[in-house]
Structures are given as structure tokens and as C-alpha cells.
Amino acid sequence: MSLAGKTILMSGGSRGIGLAIALRAAADGANIAMLAKTDTPHPKLEGTVHSAAEAIRAAGGQALPIVGDVRDDAQVTEAVLKTQGEFGGIDVVINNASVIDLSRSLDLSAKKYDLMQDVNVRGTFMLSRAAVPVLRDSANPHILSLSPPLNLSPKWLGAHTGYTLAKYGMTMATLGLAAEFADAGIAANTLWPRTTIATAAVQNLLGGDRVMAASRTADIYADAAYSVITKPASSYTGQTLIVEDVLEADGVTDFSSYAAVPGTPDDRLFPDIFLD
């Protein structure tokens, strides 16, 4: 199944994994609307919603950059209506926007805790919910959240409790939507990588150059996301999926081309969090 002519509404996406997913869809000729805050360049982070839109168009897709905040209900509703008005509907919602802070509980500020809950959990729920009435009219409607499986091991529950709550909240919201709207044929799944992905978050927060060199590129996430959202929504839903498992199920056995540093063997790659 191709994404040609299909419409994706994504939170965030100015850079990194979200942009990689958008570009993969754009190669089919998809329409991509992005609700993101990055109207102007960030001094430490590359890319804005406008530069992302330019890249999407260059890759063969149609783009609708929407400057807004997923925490603002009015802006979320406006993004859904703008996307529907521009492209005639919505086929896929991708909950990509996320805030990360791996501080221990006593070091985590209340402000950052609230921010993670607002963007990760509430944003996922509100954007998905706002799009449901439009998704109902799609021939193959999908909601995809970039969040991990629910691993209740004390290792992960206690590693960074505030962030764990926020990411698991994304997953729980998505699984809840899968169950609630199964009769409407709307698929809702989550997707998470087995290894770290070479993004600004990894560079700045998880380990700098050393971990970046032991990561995979965002292309592997993009290819797995593409696989998920092109599957039949009626039968492929309610799952907490792993990037590499999705690709392996599609027959991919060699991931060497995804290494951020070519030639890095799989056993030297850095494992992502939340997975045993």
C-alpha cells in the first residue's frame, strides 16, 4: 500500500525522527501537516517547521507547516481543521512531539515534570482525539505514537520516574484509543527502537559523540513507521511495536546500512532505554 495522496498530521517533526518519517512518506507523494513550535531557528537545534516543509516538498510530498503548540487545545483543533481543509481529510496521526528529561525524582523540577506530562501524554491524547472524527472517514486510518512498550521492570520504573511516567502515558493513551475505536476501524499503535537513534536528543542528553557513533540513523525508524501506517488498520492495531521487529517481519535481515557510523557492528550499538 502506498501513501500517495494520503494525509499525515504530525506533532513536531521539524528535525530528527519526525522529519525522517515525513520524508519517507513524502517520497510516495503524501501530504504532511506538521504542528510544531519551531517557527524560527533555535540556537542549538537545526531546523524549523518551515525548513521541514521545504524538505518535504523537495522529496515529492505536499507540506502544510502549522506553527502551534500541542499543549494548546484551540491550536490542536485548528491544526486538525486546517489539515482537513487543505487536503480533504486525515489518514494518519503521528504523535512525535515529546520532551525528555532523565533527571532523578529529587532533581526533576516541577515545571519540567508538568511539561513532559503536557506534551507527551496530554498532547498525544488531545491531538489523537481531535482527529478521530476526521480519521473515521479514511479508508485506512492510523494513529502512531513514538513511545515504548510498558516494561514494569524496577530497572526502568526507577531509572527516571518522571520521564518514564510521561512515555508510558503516551503508550497507555494510544492503547486505550486502539481499544476504544476498534469498531471504527482506526488503528492505534506505538513504535520504539531497539537501539539509540542519532538525533539531537541523543547528542545533547544521552551521551554526546560516543553514543551518537554507536546509534542507528533515523531512517530505520522512518522505514518501520512507513511499514506500520501502510498496513491494514482493521487488523494491525493495539500493539507496542519495536522498530527492528517490524522490519524483520517484513523480511529485512541486514540493518548495517542504518548504522550512524558505517561499518559499526550490531553488537557495538548502544541499546535504547525501556527495553531489556
Tab-separated table of N, CA and C in Angstrom, residues 24 54 106 109 112 117 121 137 166 234 246 261 265 273-274:
chain	number	residue	atom	x	y	z
A	24	ARG	N	10.110	10.088	4.392
A	24	ARG	CA	9.829	8.754	3.820
A	24	ARG	C	8.430	8.737	3.213
A	54	GLU	N	9.916	22.645	3.422
A	54	GLU	CA	10.685	22.739	2.177
A	54	GLU	C	11.286	21.393	1.812
A	106	LEU	N	14.316	13.527	42.700
A	106	LEU	CA	14.613	14.655	43.575
A	106	LEU	C	15.258	15.817	42.832
A	109	SER	N	12.610	19.205	38.186
A	109	SER	CA	11.793	20.355	38.573
A	109	SER	C	10.323	20.067	38.295
A	112	LYS	N	9.403	21.005	34.709
A	112	LYS	CA	9.759	20.057	33.658
A	112	LYS	C	8.863	18.818	33.721
A	117	GLN	N	4.468	15.824	30.996
A	117	GLN	CA	3.109	15.302	31.025
A	117	GLN	C	2.234	15.999	29.982
A	121	VAL	N	1.979	13.098	27.190
A	121	VAL	CA	0.741	12.361	27.469
A	121	VAL	C	-0.493	13.127	26.977
A	137	ASP	N	-13.353	8.854	8.458
A	137	ASP	CA	-13.686	8.881	7.030
A	137	ASP	C	-12.556	8.352	6.155
A	166	ALA	N	5.831	9.773	31.730
A	166	ALA	CA	5.385	10.512	30.552
A	166	ALA	C	5.379	9.638	29.303
A	234	SER	N	-7.581	-2.265	10.127
A	234	SER	CA	-8.575	-3.094	10.803
A	234	SER	C	-7.965	-4.274	11.547
A	246	VAL	N	9.481	-4.891	13.453
A	246	VAL	CA	8.607	-4.570	12.322
A	246	VAL	C	9.318	-4.847	11.003
A	261	VAL	N	27.550	5.339	12.037
A	261	VAL	CA	28.929	5.243	11.565
A	261	VAL	C	29.035	3.966	10.744
A	265	PRO	N	29.419	-2.756	13.875
A	265	PRO	CA	28.646	-3.998	14.005
A	265	PRO	C	27.481	-3.827	14.960
A	273	ILE	N	16.650	2.926	25.866
A	273	ILE	CA	16.067	2.702	27.193
A	273	ILE	C	14.709	2.028	27.076
A	274	PHE	N	14.255	1.457	28.174
A	274	PHE	CA	12.967	0.793	28.364
A	274	PHE	C	12.916	-0.638	27.836
